[in-house]
Amino acid sequence: MSIHQTFNALGLVGASQFFTHSNKASNPSSIIRTIAYSLAESDIHIGSESCLAIRQHLHIVDAPMEDQFQRLLSEPLDQAKEHLHGLIIIILDALDEFAGLPLLHILITSRPDLDIAAAFHDQSSIVKTLLDITKPSSLEDVRRYIDAEMIDVRQMHFSWNLGPTWPGEEKIDALGTIAAGLFIWALTATKYLQKAHDPNDALDHLLRKGSDLDCLYAVALQSTEFWEDKTFAEWAQACLAAVVLGKVPMSDTTINALLSLDTKHSSAPVFFKLSCVLQWAPGKFARILHTSFGDYLTDLDRCGQEPWFIDPAFWGPQLTRSCLQVLNTELQFNICGLEDSHISNSAVHDLTDHIATYIPPHLSYSSCFWADHILGAEWDEVILADIENVMYNKFPFWLKILSILSDLRIGINALSHVGEVAKQWNIALAEFLTDALKFVIAFAPAFAHSAPHLYLSALPLTPTESHVAKMFSAWLVQKVDVHSSLGLGDQWPALQMTIKAHNNVVTTVAFSPGDGEWLASGSWDTTVHVWDVRTGALIAAPLEGHARLSNMAITLGVRDEHLPNRETTGTGSFVPSCSAPRRRTRMDISRLLLALQPRVFCSSSTRREDESSSPQTLPAYTRPSGRTRGGLSEP
């Protein structure tokens, strides 16, 4: 099966292009339009935004490639991404056949964070250049940027008759010196000047304050002149908290719904007043311009006495309550009207329209991230009552939304982590969450395939003494009656899943340390598989290069200079391994994760290889309790 066929079967291919010299679409001038057309066909929201872009730019076909990329790809995808769920993969096959393209260069800019630096370490095809902001060329770049932005400042304040060269070379040079090579300072400063009431006073203020970034943020925030109003301060804090502490970017309309803001106190006026420090347009995502601004707002030592301070200890629980209130208010039976279990979720013709209509962004956000906010918050009786209400009254409705959004893994993690914390607050709730976790793990494949199976298959087959069965089976007007000589049992069995994978004897397995959420299996079929033990999903293509395996261990992908016989990969993880005939084999596992990856350590086996090729089953897996490794029974 080809790469295209594999991803297409998963519904992930947004666009695919095979390049040949004879194909007109392989012409460099048409590739952007070809990809844009394929993406528009693949998703109704992308298509709608693409059509709008074409109507607004009728001559885009004759525009330079940079403009085509911006108008036909970048902007439509940015506008539509709030409605997109999962990956969209663009496949460019046989790029070497791309006419008139002798070499492809990809430019990536980033701060040198540890995980990113590790991912690109020792890659011969990557040329790394660290920008020295103290170099004269960097200082001059920032100075030129400030000079260019002054055109917009003068246009914004045309009524002040600033003159064509305002504020003059001397003050532009002074601003460039204060910026000290930091584009984020220059960006924030020029946006502040654009939004200022009096550009001359604002400029003088900047020149007096100097280059301290915290001072610049304070100056920009003070320019709203409304912080002394307690009502505005609380209102603005709530909106900023949603932007800074939110798990994904949200639009003003989504934030309004999440925080229950009425039309008199919507987030839009706040974002408009704070536009010098936020990237936002009505109906679009609100984002901070730079991570340093979020760090500043949430740092007690840096701005704890200011009215714009966002205290995570206070606003974390507030966002938790908001998410839970949305779930308790808006979750309902069969929210998208999907009733036919014979049709998989992916095969529902207008599923995207159903999601857009019946699962608004604030409900989607609350369904996916309520547990993330809870884990960072201090619980109280209100939060506890809201969790109980969601679990005891809305649990199946929540799972169905996750099924439709293809995010059941989120549900598994939420039940697991919240269940651990609940043990400190309410034993009955903790027991229900543990039982609910077993329910999801047992039946996830069924209702991940088709959401109606939650009611048609999962609940009827749940053990009768299960908390989930006792609480929700009565909801079923008609249900399947199962008669079996083996019996379904009153309790959950110890065996939770069987993974069928290898084509030869499975000789060794290993759990990831700590949480035990990954399972590596080694076989005499010369492969190593790495599994998600919660869902049974294969999280990486088989690792190959061994003859026989008898022992294996997994460690997290942090560097350890003292480990022997290591083979480094480009991501900072490595897989030292031995197999018959005792040769070390390099396995690149950069496909697993960029930041934290497993390292699989293997030792050779002296046992005779079984020549049979019949499919082998991994040993029956009994889930570890707590943080222990659990047990393995014989197959």
XYZ file of C-alpha atoms in Angstrom:
635
model
C 0.000 0.000 0.000
C 1.432 3.401 -0.989
C 1.838 6.363 1.375
C -1.058 8.078 -0.391
C -3.319 5.032 -0.046
C -2.440 4.640 3.630
C -3.235 8.227 4.597
C -6.203 8.436 2.233
C -7.771 5.422 3.954
C -7.465 7.350 7.217
C -9.151 10.392 5.677
C -6.084 12.571 6.188
C -5.105 13.499 2.630
C -6.034 17.087 1.848
C -4.060 17.350 -1.378
C -1.800 15.105 -3.415
C 0.293 15.871 -6.475
C 2.515 13.526 -8.467
C 5.085 15.408 -10.494
C 6.080 14.405 -14.015
C 7.726 16.354 -16.790
C 4.698 15.777 -19.020
C 2.128 16.931 -16.471
C 1.100 20.575 -16.870
C 0.298 20.693 -13.159
C 4.007 20.125 -12.505
C 4.751 23.606 -13.814
C 5.997 25.794 -10.939
C 3.496 28.511 -11.841
C 0.504 26.235 -11.230
C 1.449 24.142 -8.202
C -0.048 26.519 -5.603
C -3.366 26.632 -7.474
C -3.358 22.838 -7.852
C -2.850 22.269 -4.127
C -5.430 24.948 -3.260
C -8.002 23.280 -5.527
C -7.427 19.865 -3.927
C -7.709 21.283 -0.416
C -10.909 23.127 -1.330
C -12.401 19.877 -2.619
C -11.387 18.001 0.528
C -13.168 20.240 3.041
C -16.218 22.479 2.726
C -14.832 25.128 5.098
C -11.536 25.399 3.240
C -13.492 25.488 -0.020
C -15.697 28.303 1.223
C -12.713 30.408 2.287
C -10.908 29.665 -0.997
C -13.913 30.807 -3.039
C -14.083 33.987 -0.991
C -10.378 34.613 -1.636
C -10.847 34.179 -5.394
C -13.815 36.564 -5.436
C -11.778 39.157 -3.562
C -8.712 38.704 -5.784
C -10.004 38.066 -9.299
C -6.554 38.251 -10.885
C -4.824 35.976 -8.394
C -3.917 33.547 -11.199
C -1.523 36.155 -12.585
C -0.123 37.146 -9.189
C 3.391 36.252 -8.004
C 3.846 32.892 -6.276
C 4.188 34.577 -2.882
C 0.780 36.249 -3.260
C -0.827 33.029 -4.520
C 0.512 31.158 -1.495
C -0.782 33.832 0.887
C -4.238 34.247 -0.697
C -5.010 30.676 -1.795
C -3.325 28.582 0.910
C -2.225 30.460 4.008
C -5.271 32.687 4.558
C -8.012 30.106 3.716
C -6.393 27.504 5.983
C -6.021 30.050 8.782
C -9.666 31.104 8.487
C -10.954 27.508 8.330
C -8.776 25.876 10.977
C -11.296 26.419 13.782
C -13.550 23.926 11.972
C -10.833 21.402 11.158
C -10.287 18.303 13.283
C -7.226 16.135 12.968
C -4.364 16.315 10.528
C -4.446 17.464 6.922
C -1.591 15.985 4.924
C -0.327 17.415 1.632
C 1.632 14.857 -0.398
C 4.101 16.031 -3.038
C 5.312 12.909 -4.819
C 8.421 12.813 -7.038
C 9.378 16.387 -6.267
C 12.589 15.901 -8.227
C 10.406 15.878 -11.354
C 9.118 19.361 -10.521
C 9.906 21.335 -13.666
C 12.338 24.195 -13.240
C 13.058 23.396 -9.592
C 16.740 22.436 -9.289
C 16.662 22.416 -5.501
C 14.074 22.798 -2.763
C 14.951 24.825 0.318
C 12.757 25.020 3.421
C 13.364 27.908 5.805
C 12.377 27.324 9.430
C 12.626 30.032 12.075
C 12.377 29.285 15.780
C 13.799 29.989 19.163
C 16.382 27.313 20.106
C 14.130 25.490 22.589
C 15.474 22.143 23.815
C 12.998 19.865 22.031
C 13.395 21.715 18.733
C 17.179 21.790 18.986
C 17.192 18.055 19.746
C 14.990 17.298 16.745
C 17.413 18.945 14.325
C 20.640 17.870 15.992
C 23.204 16.078 13.811
C 21.067 16.297 10.655
C 23.462 16.593 7.739
C 20.793 18.094 5.477
C 20.046 20.939 7.878
C 22.108 24.108 8.035
C 21.624 25.859 11.377
C 22.267 29.562 11.785
C 21.953 31.254 15.154
C 21.060 34.908 14.738
C 23.173 37.235 16.830
C 20.901 40.153 17.703
C 23.919 42.210 18.753
C 25.476 42.166 15.282
C 25.356 45.480 13.401
C 23.334 43.842 10.617
C 20.657 42.684 13.095
C 20.473 46.106 14.708
C 20.139 47.717 11.287
C 17.360 45.269 10.297
C 15.322 46.283 13.343
C 15.998 49.947 12.702
C 14.777 49.619 9.099
C 11.681 47.789 10.324
C 10.859 50.655 12.697
C 11.408 53.183 9.916
C 9.066 51.281 7.578
C 6.364 50.939 10.251
C 6.358 54.697 10.802
C 4.537 55.007 7.468
C 1.535 53.268 9.040
C 1.879 55.360 12.201
C 1.727 58.581 10.162
C -1.270 57.304 8.202
C -3.135 56.313 11.375
C -2.590 59.831 12.771
C -3.120 61.834 9.578
C -5.095 64.481 11.493
C -1.953 65.403 13.464
C -0.107 66.534 10.325
C 3.019 64.723 11.428
C 4.885 65.333 8.212
C 6.386 62.856 5.727
C 9.570 62.201 7.738
C 8.141 62.107 11.282
C 9.610 61.381 13.807
C 12.946 62.043 12.113
C 16.128 60.048 11.665
C 17.457 60.858 15.133
C 14.448 59.453 16.996
C 14.192 56.442 14.696
C 17.854 55.742 15.445
C 17.105 56.113 19.168
C 14.233 53.631 18.948
C 16.459 51.216 17.045
C 19.110 51.493 19.747
C 16.547 50.881 22.500
C 15.165 47.835 20.654
C 18.672 46.302 20.825
C 17.953 43.844 18.028
C 14.637 42.578 19.472
C 11.952 42.530 16.794
C 9.274 41.843 19.404
C 10.147 45.167 21.106
C 10.016 46.972 17.759
C 6.721 45.280 16.822
C 5.030 46.100 20.130
C 6.385 49.658 20.169
C 5.189 50.516 16.656
C 1.763 48.978 17.277
C 1.567 51.041 20.464
C 2.335 54.206 18.468
C -0.334 53.311 15.902
C -3.007 52.958 18.595
C -1.906 55.879 20.783
C -4.144 58.915 21.221
C -1.217 61.352 20.964
C 1.665 59.912 18.893
C 4.139 62.545 20.095
C 3.477 61.870 23.780
C 3.549 58.121 23.133
C 6.896 58.422 21.356
C 8.382 60.460 24.194
C 7.114 57.866 26.669
C 8.854 55.073 24.758
C 12.118 56.957 24.587
C 12.041 57.629 28.336
C 11.209 54.055 29.361
C 14.132 52.429 27.541
C 14.518 48.869 26.270
C 13.071 46.883 29.185
C 10.426 44.618 27.635
C 8.323 44.545 30.811
C 8.242 48.346 30.809
C 7.169 48.320 27.174
C 4.318 45.900 27.910
C 3.269 48.050 30.861
C 3.308 51.191 28.707
C 1.246 49.465 26.015
C -1.319 48.186 28.518
C -1.548 51.510 30.350
C -2.383 53.218 27.083
C -5.948 51.869 27.265
C -6.574 54.294 30.171
C -9.435 52.136 31.480
C -7.696 50.001 34.098
C -8.800 52.216 36.986
C -12.362 51.174 36.195
C -12.800 48.033 38.326
C -15.506 46.659 36.044
C -13.305 46.995 32.984
C -10.304 45.512 34.820
C -12.219 42.362 35.808
C -13.762 42.104 32.353
C -10.393 42.510 30.619
C -8.708 40.057 32.994
C -11.250 37.371 32.113
C -10.720 37.894 28.386
C -6.927 37.957 28.688
C -7.006 34.835 30.878
C -8.871 32.958 28.131
C -6.217 34.016 25.619
C -3.162 33.370 27.796
C -4.332 30.257 29.680
C -6.443 28.767 26.895
C -5.156 25.437 25.590
C -5.718 26.439 21.956
C -6.437 29.830 20.352
C -10.082 30.920 20.467
C -12.048 33.598 18.651
C -13.846 36.395 20.455
C -17.208 34.710 19.816
C -15.945 31.429 21.292
C -14.570 33.218 24.358
C -17.867 35.063 24.802
C -19.776 31.779 24.830
C -17.250 30.016 27.059
C -17.216 32.800 29.664
C -20.947 33.603 29.297
C -20.192 37.211 28.354
C -23.240 39.172 27.247
C -23.339 41.698 24.414
C -22.631 44.570 26.814
C -19.449 42.917 28.048
C -18.189 40.900 25.096
C -14.503 40.276 24.546
C -14.335 42.237 21.276
C -14.079 45.738 22.852
C -11.331 44.496 25.170
C -9.355 42.971 22.313
C -9.810 46.130 20.281
C -8.411 48.274 23.090
C -5.495 45.852 23.550
C -4.712 45.454 19.860
C -1.175 46.775 20.391
C -0.332 43.578 22.307
C -2.736 41.101 20.680
C -3.224 39.723 17.195
C -6.963 39.711 16.573
C -9.740 40.561 14.140
C -13.509 40.240 14.777
C -14.569 36.601 14.602
C -10.960 35.400 14.348
C -8.580 33.839 16.852
C -7.113 36.120 19.507
C -3.412 35.504 20.057
C -0.644 37.155 22.021
C 2.096 38.573 19.806
C 4.856 36.742 21.641
C 5.136 34.142 24.399
C 7.051 36.656 26.518
C 3.840 38.685 26.883
C 2.001 35.712 28.357
C 4.935 35.064 30.688
C 4.809 38.693 31.808
C 1.058 38.697 32.477
C 1.200 35.558 34.658
C 4.381 36.354 36.622
C 3.613 37.546 40.153
C 7.039 39.119 40.601
C 6.902 41.057 37.322
C 3.367 42.471 37.349
C 1.630 41.093 40.432
C 0.622 44.578 41.573
C -0.803 45.637 38.212
C -4.525 45.454 37.341
C -3.746 43.301 34.287
C -2.024 40.542 36.282
C -3.450 37.120 35.358
C -3.171 34.865 38.395
C -3.265 31.235 37.172
C -4.267 30.081 40.660
C -7.448 32.166 40.365
C -8.240 32.082 36.661
C -7.449 28.391 36.214
C -10.430 27.347 38.368
C -12.566 30.014 36.678
C -11.895 28.491 33.248
C -12.528 25.047 34.730
C -15.952 26.121 35.966
C -16.725 27.741 32.622
C -15.944 24.531 30.728
C -17.984 22.377 33.114
C -20.938 24.770 32.998
C -20.903 24.618 29.196
C -20.928 20.805 29.327
C -23.696 20.676 31.920
C -25.800 23.137 29.938
C -25.254 22.106 26.325
C -24.479 18.372 26.213
C -27.513 16.457 25.005
C -28.609 13.119 23.595
C -27.640 12.429 19.967
C -26.425 15.980 19.506
C -25.559 15.534 15.824
C -28.493 13.299 14.895
C -26.328 10.298 13.947
C -28.452 7.178 14.343
C -27.231 4.587 11.824
C -24.516 2.387 13.333
C -23.908 0.812 9.911
C -22.267 4.055 8.771
C -18.863 4.909 10.177
C -18.217 8.423 11.407
C -15.814 9.042 8.547
C -18.419 7.932 6.006
C -21.116 10.376 7.131
C -21.463 12.588 4.081
C -22.116 15.882 5.823
C -20.398 15.227 9.155
C -18.415 18.465 8.914
C -21.661 20.406 8.526
C -23.178 18.530 11.480
C -20.194 19.448 13.637
C -20.272 23.096 12.573
C -24.016 23.289 13.280
C -24.415 21.249 16.458
C -21.006 21.314 18.157
C -20.040 24.996 18.371
C -16.391 25.837 19.108
C -16.948 26.613 22.793
C -18.622 23.213 23.318
C -15.853 21.473 21.402
C -13.241 23.309 23.480
C -14.965 22.454 26.763
C -15.324 18.786 25.777
C -11.648 18.481 24.911
C -9.973 20.617 27.576
C -12.072 20.670 30.753
C -9.796 18.078 32.346
C -6.631 19.974 31.387
C -7.903 23.044 33.218
C -8.956 20.965 36.232
C -5.530 19.390 36.621
C -3.977 22.817 36.986
C -6.638 24.152 39.352
C -7.405 23.926 43.044
C -10.687 22.041 43.450
C -13.566 23.364 45.505
C -17.115 22.220 46.204
C -18.474 24.008 43.124
C -16.002 22.309 40.776
C -16.628 18.948 42.448
C -20.397 19.311 42.035
C -19.979 20.286 38.377
C -17.774 17.247 37.693
C -20.307 14.958 39.367
C -23.120 16.436 37.295
C -21.213 15.916 34.033
C -20.190 12.355 34.903
C -23.467 11.194 36.436
C -25.821 12.863 33.953
C -23.918 13.725 30.769
C -21.185 11.077 30.489
C -22.495 9.291 27.333
C -23.195 12.633 25.630
C -19.616 13.770 26.278
C -18.194 10.524 24.886
C -20.310 10.819 21.767
C -18.918 14.281 21.038
C -15.371 12.952 21.433
C -16.225 10.099 19.071
C -17.539 12.501 16.451
C -14.480 14.727 16.876
C -12.176 11.654 16.676
C -10.711 12.566 20.064
C -11.459 9.549 22.281
C -7.859 9.500 23.437
C -8.654 12.805 25.161
C -11.457 11.078 27.054
C -9.186 8.268 28.211
C -6.577 10.706 29.498
C -9.209 12.885 31.170
C -10.828 9.997 33.057
C -7.455 8.620 34.112
C -5.944 11.864 35.388
C -9.080 13.360 36.939
C -9.814 10.000 38.563
C -6.466 10.100 40.361
C -7.124 13.595 41.733
C -10.712 12.694 42.680
C -9.421 10.106 45.174
C -8.453 13.019 47.412
C -11.926 14.559 47.268
C -14.662 12.012 46.708
C -14.139 8.233 46.726
C -17.483 7.516 45.047
C -16.647 9.834 42.153
C -13.154 8.320 41.881
C -14.667 4.823 41.657
C -17.057 5.934 38.926
C -14.226 7.538 36.941
C -12.174 4.336 37.222
C -15.113 2.299 35.965
C -15.808 4.800 33.193
C -12.173 4.526 32.096
C -12.519 0.739 31.789
C -15.704 1.267 29.775
C -14.023 3.601 27.298
C -10.930 1.406 26.901
C -13.078 -1.687 26.336
C -15.423 -0.196 23.762
C -13.458 2.669 22.220
C -12.860 0.804 18.922
C -16.619 0.339 18.470
C -17.862 3.867 19.048
C -14.720 5.436 17.612
C -15.792 3.748 14.375
C -19.435 4.777 14.672
C -20.801 7.010 17.433
C -24.221 5.245 17.700
C -22.432 2.081 18.897
C -22.081 3.822 22.247
C -25.755 2.991 22.860
C -26.264 0.044 20.506
C -23.238 -2.040 21.484
C -21.204 -0.624 24.349
C -23.856 -0.073 27.019
C -25.723 -3.374 26.404
C -22.460 -5.353 26.656
C -21.171 -3.603 29.778
C -20.860 -5.849 32.892
C -24.022 -5.590 34.928
C -22.260 -4.521 38.137
C -20.410 -1.726 36.369
C -21.140 1.776 37.660
C -21.692 2.876 34.056
C -24.201 0.073 33.428
C -26.111 0.758 36.628
C -26.332 4.459 35.888
C -27.081 4.532 32.163
C -28.492 1.177 31.010
C -31.944 2.311 32.106
C -31.758 4.979 29.399
C -31.995 2.317 26.697
C -35.579 1.813 25.545
C -34.540 -1.068 23.293
C -31.279 -2.879 23.740
C -29.499 -5.960 22.526
C -30.004 -9.090 24.643
C -26.874 -11.212 24.603
C -27.073 -14.928 25.421
C -23.719 -16.658 25.730
C -22.564 -19.922 27.236
C -19.499 -18.072 28.498
C -21.512 -15.265 30.042
C -20.682 -11.591 30.034
C -19.872 -11.494 33.730
C -20.838 -9.062 36.432
C -17.446 -7.358 36.680
C -14.858 -6.093 34.254
C -12.407 -8.839 33.266
C -8.713 -8.407 34.043
C -7.935 -8.817 30.346
C -8.717 -5.499 28.695
C -7.400 -5.968 25.178
C -5.553 -8.348 22.884
C -3.206 -6.904 20.289
C -2.637 -8.933 17.140
C 0.420 -7.771 15.303
C 3.484 -9.868 14.586
C 3.958 -12.654 12.057
C 6.232 -14.730 14.276
C 6.929 -15.496 17.907
C 6.636 -12.529 20.280
C 9.674 -12.884 22.512
C 9.729 -9.706 24.570
C 7.628 -6.749 25.660
C 8.455 -3.627 27.664
C 6.386 -0.840 29.201
C 7.430 2.788 29.162
C 8.586 3.881 32.624
C 6.343 5.788 34.990
C 2.870 5.788 33.474
C 3.206 2.586 31.428
C 1.295 4.169 28.548
C 3.562 2.773 25.821
C 4.238 -0.874 25.133
C 7.056 -2.057 22.885
C 6.868 -5.576 21.486
C 9.721 -7.464 19.843
C 9.390 -10.523 17.661
C 11.388 -12.976 15.593
C 9.688 -11.438 12.555
C 12.567 -8.890 12.887
C 10.348 -5.969 13.931
C 9.696 -3.901 17.031
C 6.257 -2.304 17.423
C 5.391 0.502 19.848
C 1.779 0.625 21.034
C -0.524 2.959 22.903
C -1.719 0.600 25.633
C -4.845 2.641 26.331
C -6.255 2.335 22.830
C -4.230 -0.490 21.284
C -3.209 1.836 18.461
C 0.153 1.466 16.758
C 1.920 4.772 17.380
C 4.846 4.193 15.048
C 5.576 2.164 11.966
C 7.467 -1.061 12.822
C 11.125 -0.581 13.686
C 13.187 -3.016 11.676
C 16.743 -4.316 11.652
C 16.902 -7.209 14.141
C 17.088 -10.952 13.660
C 15.933 -12.052 17.123
C 15.040 -10.247 20.331
C 14.920 -11.558 23.872
C 15.073 -8.447 26.077
C 13.986 -4.869 25.681
C 13.601 -1.673 27.736
C 12.190 1.799 27.064
C 13.531 5.063 28.439
C 12.415 8.628 27.800
C 14.245 10.578 25.130
C 16.598 12.599 27.291
C 20.290 12.546 26.645
C 22.505 10.454 28.873
C 26.183 10.586 28.043
C 26.943 7.570 30.225
C 24.781 4.980 28.459
C 26.930 2.490 26.530
C 26.682 1.376 22.934
C 24.311 4.091 21.877
C 23.294 5.095 18.398
C 22.074 8.676 18.150
C 19.212 9.765 15.955
C 18.406 13.209 14.709
C 15.859 13.812 17.438
C 18.007 13.298 20.498
C 16.646 9.779 21.092
C 18.651 6.697 20.401
C 18.141 2.979 20.109
C 21.174 0.934 21.051
C 20.242 -2.614 20.208
C 21.710 -6.046 19.804
C 20.401 -9.004 17.831
C 21.749 -12.209 16.376
C 24.471 -12.366 15.172
C 25.276 -9.807 17.905
C 25.547 -6.779 15.706
C 24.400 -3.316 16.664
C 21.724 -1.871 14.415
C 20.757 1.761 14.069
C 17.010 2.422 14.102
C 15.796 5.956 13.475
C 12.703 6.481 15.612
C 12.287 10.160 14.860
C 8.789 9.280 13.665
C 7.542 8.747 17.191
C 7.769 12.193 18.772
C 9.990 15.212 18.421
C 10.224 16.186 22.051
C 9.935 13.036 24.179
C 10.523 9.748 22.435
C 10.997 6.201 23.591
C 14.336 4.521 23.347
C 14.100 0.775 22.937
C 17.020 -1.246 24.285
C 17.265 -4.803 23.008
C 19.557 -7.741 23.687
C 20.202 -10.788 21.551
C 18.578 -14.154 21.840
C 20.262 -17.542 21.508
C 16.987 -19.413 21.084
C 16.167 -21.068 17.777
C 13.976 -18.942 15.561
C 10.525 -20.312 14.862
C 10.162 -20.516 11.118
C 6.365 -20.360 11.174
C 4.772 -17.252 9.715
C 1.339 -17.424 11.319
C 0.176 -14.202 13.020
C 1.202 -14.032 16.656
C -0.668 -12.397 19.490
C 0.946 -10.290 22.168
C 0.693 -11.715 25.670
C -2.608 -10.813 27.283
C -2.187 -7.403 28.831
C -3.427 -6.695 32.335
C -3.440 -2.953 32.847
C -1.080 -1.714 35.554
C -2.807 -0.374 38.643
C -1.580 3.069 39.680
C 2.036 3.447 38.600
C 3.111 -0.186 38.904
C 4.071 -2.221 35.874
C 1.205 -4.677 36.186
C 1.410 -8.281 35.051
C 1.622 -10.300 31.896
C -0.100 -13.650 31.580
C 0.870 -16.298 29.079
C -0.946 -16.170 25.708
